[in-house]
PDB file of C-alpha atoms in Angstrom:
ATOM      1  CA  UNK A  75      -7.302 -19.907 -12.255  1.00 63.00           C
ATOM      2  CA  UNK A  76      -6.709 -16.599 -10.497  1.00 84.00           C
ATOM      3  CA  UNK A  77      -7.772 -13.330 -12.094  1.00 94.00           C
ATOM      4  CA  UNK A  78      -4.677 -11.405 -11.001  1.00 96.00           C
ATOM      5  CA  UNK A  79      -6.022  -8.063 -12.184  1.00 96.00           C
ATOM      6  CA  UNK A  80      -9.114  -8.473  -9.998  1.00 96.00           C
ATOM      7  CA  UNK A  81      -6.978  -9.605  -7.043  1.00 95.00           C
ATOM      8  CA  UNK A  82      -4.878  -6.443  -7.306  1.00 97.00           C
ATOM      9  CA  UNK A  83      -7.973  -4.235  -7.459  1.00 97.00           C
ATOM     10  CA  UNK A  84      -9.468  -5.990  -4.426  1.00 96.00           C
ATOM     11  CA  UNK A  85      -6.292  -5.547  -2.388  1.00 95.00           C
ATOM     12  CA  UNK A  86      -6.053  -1.894  -3.352  1.00 96.00           C
ATOM     13  CA  UNK A  87      -9.696  -1.443  -2.353  1.00 96.00           C
ATOM     14  CA  UNK A  88      -9.085  -3.008   1.055  1.00 94.00           C
ATOM     15  CA  UNK A  89      -6.060  -0.810   1.632  1.00 94.00           C
ATOM     16  CA  UNK A  90      -8.047   2.287   0.677  1.00 94.00           C
ATOM     17  CA  UNK A  91     -10.738   1.264   3.185  1.00 93.00           C
ATOM     18  CA  UNK A  92      -8.126   0.710   5.907  1.00 90.00           C
ATOM     19  CA  UNK A  93      -6.690   4.162   5.264  1.00 91.00           C
ATOM     20  CA  UNK A  94     -10.169   5.644   5.711  1.00 89.00           C
ATOM     21  CA  UNK A  95     -10.418   3.984   9.132  1.00 86.00           C
ATOM     22  CA  UNK A  96      -7.138   5.604  10.174  1.00 86.00           C
ATOM     23  CA  UNK A  97      -8.261   8.983   8.798  1.00 86.00           C
ATOM     24  CA  UNK A  98     -11.581   8.718  10.642  1.00 84.00           C
ATOM     25  CA  UNK A  99      -9.770   7.863  13.855  1.00 81.00           C
ATOM     26  CA  UNK A 100      -7.972  11.204  13.610  1.00 81.00           C
ATOM     27  CA  UNK A 101     -11.321  12.975  13.387  1.00 72.00           C
ATOM     28  CA  UNK A 102     -12.967  10.978  16.177  1.00 64.00           C
ATOM     29  CA  UNK A 103     -10.045  10.562  18.530  1.00 54.00           C
ATOM     30  CA  UNK A 104      -8.024  12.701  20.851  1.00 55.00           C
ATOM     31  CA  UNK A 105      -4.561  12.172  19.340  1.00 49.00           C
ATOM     32  CA  UNK A 106      -2.740  13.898  22.210  1.00 53.00           C
ATOM     33  CA  UNK A 107      -4.241  11.605  24.864  1.00 56.00           C
ATOM     34  CA  UNK A 108      -2.906   8.230  25.932  1.00 55.00           C
ATOM     35  CA  UNK A 109      -6.012   6.515  24.565  1.00 59.00           C
ATOM     36  CA  UNK A 110      -5.785   8.445  21.298  1.00 62.00           C
ATOM     37  CA  UNK A 111      -2.120   7.573  20.783  1.00 65.00           C
ATOM     38  CA  UNK A 112      -2.738   3.914  21.622  1.00 72.00           C
ATOM     39  CA  UNK A 113      -5.681   3.699  19.197  1.00 75.00           C
ATOM     40  CA  UNK A 114      -3.792   5.458  16.422  1.00 76.00           C
ATOM     41  CA  UNK A 115      -0.800   3.176  16.917  1.00 79.00           C
ATOM     42  CA  UNK A 116      -3.106   0.181  16.682  1.00 82.00           C
ATOM     43  CA  UNK A 117      -4.710   1.467  13.481  1.00 81.00           C
ATOM     44  CA  UNK A 118      -1.307   2.380  12.073  1.00 80.00           C
ATOM     45  CA  UNK A 119       0.138  -1.041  12.838  1.00 84.00           C
ATOM     46  CA  UNK A 120      -2.770  -2.668  11.046  1.00 88.00           C
ATOM     47  CA  UNK A 121      -2.829  -0.348   8.057  1.00 89.00           C
ATOM     48  CA  UNK A 122       0.931   0.256   7.848  1.00 89.00           C
ATOM     49  CA  UNK A 123       1.650  -3.451   8.226  1.00 91.00           C
ATOM     50  CA  UNK A 124      -0.872  -4.390   5.547  1.00 93.00           C
ATOM     51  CA  UNK A 125       0.425  -1.798   3.095  1.00 94.00           C
ATOM     52  CA  UNK A 126       4.061  -2.739   3.749  1.00 94.00           C
ATOM     53  CA  UNK A 127       3.231  -6.443   3.374  1.00 95.00           C
ATOM     54  CA  UNK A 128       1.457  -5.755   0.092  1.00 96.00           C
ATOM     55  CA  UNK A 129       4.459  -3.924  -1.298  1.00 96.00           C
ATOM     56  CA  UNK A 130       6.912  -6.557  -0.043  1.00 96.00           C
ATOM     57  CA  UNK A 131       4.884  -9.236  -1.838  1.00 96.00           C
ATOM     58  CA  UNK A 132       4.931  -7.270  -5.059  1.00 97.00           C
ATOM     59  CA  UNK A 133       8.647  -6.479  -4.800  1.00 98.00           C
ATOM     60  CA  UNK A 134       9.746 -10.040  -4.018  1.00 97.00           C
ATOM     61  CA  UNK A 135       7.199 -12.118  -5.919  1.00 97.00           C
ATOM     62  CA  UNK A 136       5.087 -10.288  -8.507  1.00 97.00           C
ATOM     63  CA  UNK A 137       7.598  -7.846  -9.962  1.00 98.00           C
ATOM     64  CA  UNK A 138      10.351 -10.431 -10.595  1.00 98.00           C
ATOM     65  CA  UNK A 139       7.791 -12.661 -12.332  1.00 97.00           C
ATOM     66  CA  UNK A 140       6.496  -9.818 -14.492  1.00 98.00           C
ATOM     67  CA  UNK A 141      10.032  -8.649 -15.247  1.00 98.00           C
ATOM     68  CA  UNK A 142      10.971 -12.114 -16.495  1.00 98.00           C
ATOM     69  CA  UNK A 143       7.844 -12.429 -18.643  1.00 97.00           C
ATOM     70  CA  UNK A 144       7.618  -8.799 -19.789  1.00 98.00           C
ATOM     71  CA  UNK A 145      11.048  -7.143 -20.034  1.00 98.00           C
ATOM     72  CA  UNK A 146       9.379  -4.064 -21.499  1.00 98.00           C
ATOM     73  CA  UNK A 147       7.867  -3.424 -18.040  1.00 98.00           C
ATOM     74  CA  UNK A 148      11.190  -3.283 -16.188  1.00 98.00           C
ATOM     75  CA  UNK A 149      11.295   0.512 -16.074  1.00 98.00           C
ATOM     76  CA  UNK A 150       7.705   0.647 -14.813  1.00 98.00           C
ATOM     77  CA  UNK A 151       8.427  -2.002 -12.193  1.00 98.00           C
ATOM     78  CA  UNK A 152      11.508  -0.096 -11.017  1.00 98.00           C
ATOM     79  CA  UNK A 153       9.398   3.046 -10.637  1.00 98.00           C
ATOM     80  CA  UNK A 154       6.765   1.133  -8.682  1.00 98.00           C
ATOM     81  CA  UNK A 155       9.420  -0.341  -6.381  1.00 98.00           C
ATOM     82  CA  UNK A 156      10.786   3.175  -5.843  1.00 98.00           C
ATOM     83  CA  UNK A 157       7.257   4.297  -4.886  1.00 97.00           C
ATOM     84  CA  UNK A 158       7.172   1.461  -2.358  1.00 97.00           C
ATOM     85  CA  UNK A 159      10.302   2.836  -0.700  1.00 97.00           C
ATOM     86  CA  UNK A 160       8.819   6.343  -0.586  1.00 97.00           C
ATOM     87  CA  UNK A 161       5.574   5.068   0.930  1.00 96.00           C
ATOM     88  CA  UNK A 162       7.498   3.057   3.529  1.00 96.00           C
ATOM     89  CA  UNK A 163       9.403   6.204   4.493  1.00 97.00           C
ATOM     90  CA  UNK A 164       6.145   8.161   4.832  1.00 96.00           C
ATOM     91  CA  UNK A 165       4.584   5.410   6.945  1.00 94.00           C
ATOM     92  CA  UNK A 166       7.608   5.446   9.256  1.00 94.00           C
ATOM     93  CA  UNK A 167       7.354   9.219   9.612  1.00 95.00           C
ATOM     94  CA  UNK A 168       3.639   8.934  10.407  1.00 92.00           C
ATOM     95  CA  UNK A 169       4.215   6.261  13.033  1.00 89.00           C
ATOM     96  CA  UNK A 170       6.972   8.333  14.652  1.00 91.00           C
ATOM     97  CA  UNK A 171       4.619  11.338  14.761  1.00 91.00           C
ATOM     98  CA  UNK A 172       1.963   9.211  16.454  1.00 87.00           C
ATOM     99  CA  UNK A 173       4.463   7.839  18.983  1.00 86.00           C
ATOM    100  CA  UNK A 174       5.628  11.356  19.833  1.00 89.00           C
ATOM    101  CA  UNK A 175       2.009  12.474  20.410  1.00 83.00           C
ATOM    102  CA  UNK A 176       2.170  15.038  17.612  1.00 87.00           C
ATOM    103  CA  UNK A 177      -0.821  17.382  17.434  1.00 87.00           C
ATOM    104  CA  UNK A 178      -3.803  16.357  15.318  1.00 85.00           C
ATOM    105  CA  UNK A 179      -3.063  18.737  12.420  1.00 90.00           C
ATOM    106  CA  UNK A 180       0.487  17.383  12.110  1.00 92.00           C
ATOM    107  CA  UNK A 181      -0.778  13.797  12.114  1.00 90.00           C
ATOM    108  CA  UNK A 182      -3.353  14.736   9.488  1.00 90.00           C
ATOM    109  CA  UNK A 183      -0.590  16.198   7.268  1.00 94.00           C
ATOM    110  CA  UNK A 184       1.453  13.016   7.565  1.00 94.00           C
ATOM    111  CA  UNK A 185      -1.560  10.902   6.715  1.00 92.00           C
ATOM    112  CA  UNK A 186      -2.505  13.167   3.806  1.00 94.00           C
ATOM    113  CA  UNK A 187       0.985  12.640   2.381  1.00 95.00           C
ATOM    114  CA  UNK A 188       0.684   8.870   2.703  1.00 95.00           C
ATOM    115  CA  UNK A 189      -2.765   8.979   1.137  1.00 95.00           C
ATOM    116  CA  UNK A 190      -1.703  11.135  -1.818  1.00 97.00           C
ATOM    117  CA  UNK A 191       1.359   9.069  -2.697  1.00 97.00           C
ATOM    118  CA  UNK A 192      -0.472   5.775  -2.137  1.00 96.00           C
ATOM    119  CA  UNK A 193      -3.392   6.780  -4.354  1.00 97.00           C
ATOM    120  CA  UNK A 194      -1.109   8.085  -7.125  1.00 97.00           C
ATOM    121  CA  UNK A 195       0.898   4.860  -6.918  1.00 97.00           C
ATOM    122  CA  UNK A 196      -2.190   2.630  -7.050  1.00 98.00           C
ATOM    123  CA  UNK A 197      -3.587   4.472 -10.069  1.00 98.00           C
ATOM    124  CA  UNK A 198      -0.305   4.282 -11.961  1.00 98.00           C
ATOM    125  CA  UNK A 199       0.159   0.628 -11.049  1.00 98.00           C
ATOM    126  CA  UNK A 200      -3.358  -0.237 -12.194  1.00 98.00           C
ATOM    127  CA  UNK A 201      -2.991   1.704 -15.465  1.00 97.00           C
ATOM    128  CA  UNK A 202       0.278  -0.022 -16.271  1.00 97.00           C
ATOM    129  CA  UNK A 203      -0.320  -3.549 -14.963  1.00 98.00           C
ATOM    130  CA  UNK A 204      -4.004  -4.508 -14.973  1.00 97.00           C
ATOM    131  CA  UNK A 205      -3.987  -5.484 -18.668  1.00 97.00           C
ATOM    132  CA  UNK A 206      -0.890  -7.630 -18.197  1.00 97.00           C
ATOM    133  CA  UNK A 207      -2.322  -9.169 -15.031  1.00 97.00           C
ATOM    134  CA  UNK A 208      -5.615  -9.976 -16.772  1.00 96.00           C
ATOM    135  CA  UNK A 209      -3.711 -12.269 -19.144  1.00 96.00           C
ATOM    136  CA  UNK A 210      -1.318 -13.689 -16.541  1.00 96.00           C
ATOM    137  CA  UNK A 211      -1.506 -17.440 -16.067  1.00 95.00           C
ATOM    138  CA  UNK A 212       0.524 -18.158 -12.969  1.00 96.00           C
ATOM    139  CA  UNK A 213       0.211 -20.712 -10.215  1.00 94.00           C
ATOM    140  CA  UNK A 214       1.128 -18.601  -7.198  1.00 95.00           C
ATOM    141  CA  UNK A 215      -0.384 -17.883  -3.801  1.00 94.00           C
ATOM    142  CA  UNK A 216      -2.232 -14.515  -3.830  1.00 94.00           C
ATOM    143  CA  UNK A 217      -1.185 -13.967  -0.194  1.00 93.00           C
ATOM    144  CA  UNK A 218       2.473 -14.148  -1.194  1.00 94.00           C
ATOM    145  CA  UNK A 219       1.944 -12.007  -4.283  1.00 95.00           C
ATOM    146  CA  UNK A 220      -0.150  -9.216  -2.752  1.00 95.00           C
ATOM    147  CA  UNK A 221       0.456  -9.606   0.960  1.00 89.00           C
ATOM    148  CA  UNK A 222      -1.666 -11.168   3.695  1.00 80.00           C
ATOM    149  CA  UNK A 223      -4.877  -9.161   3.313  1.00 74.00           C
TER     150      UNK A 223
END
């Protein structure tokens, strides 16, 4: 049996750690240089891809299941899906800034926006769903539910 609440917390923890790696790369790297841009793009692809995959899994697998079992959560799930769209937009903006060799302070602002929205989203999601997930008996693949992390 899978403890879905613990799985969600683990995935969120891994995504928080990945974001720290990207943030540290801004401090350590030379964003305006070819090497700096290449490294940041690599980190972004890893982090951005993982975060996007996590949200896709929730939107296509977890949220429909929870909606069917817990209709009272539909408004919460719609808000969470809306957050996913906002985060995806912010990730796209960050990646475009990296590709255009934006100065370090601009990249840091983009990343701070991603970080703030992501953290607010994770906290809300955990407050609203961890109790439900703790009681969820469901035979599903965690990789499909929470993304390939």
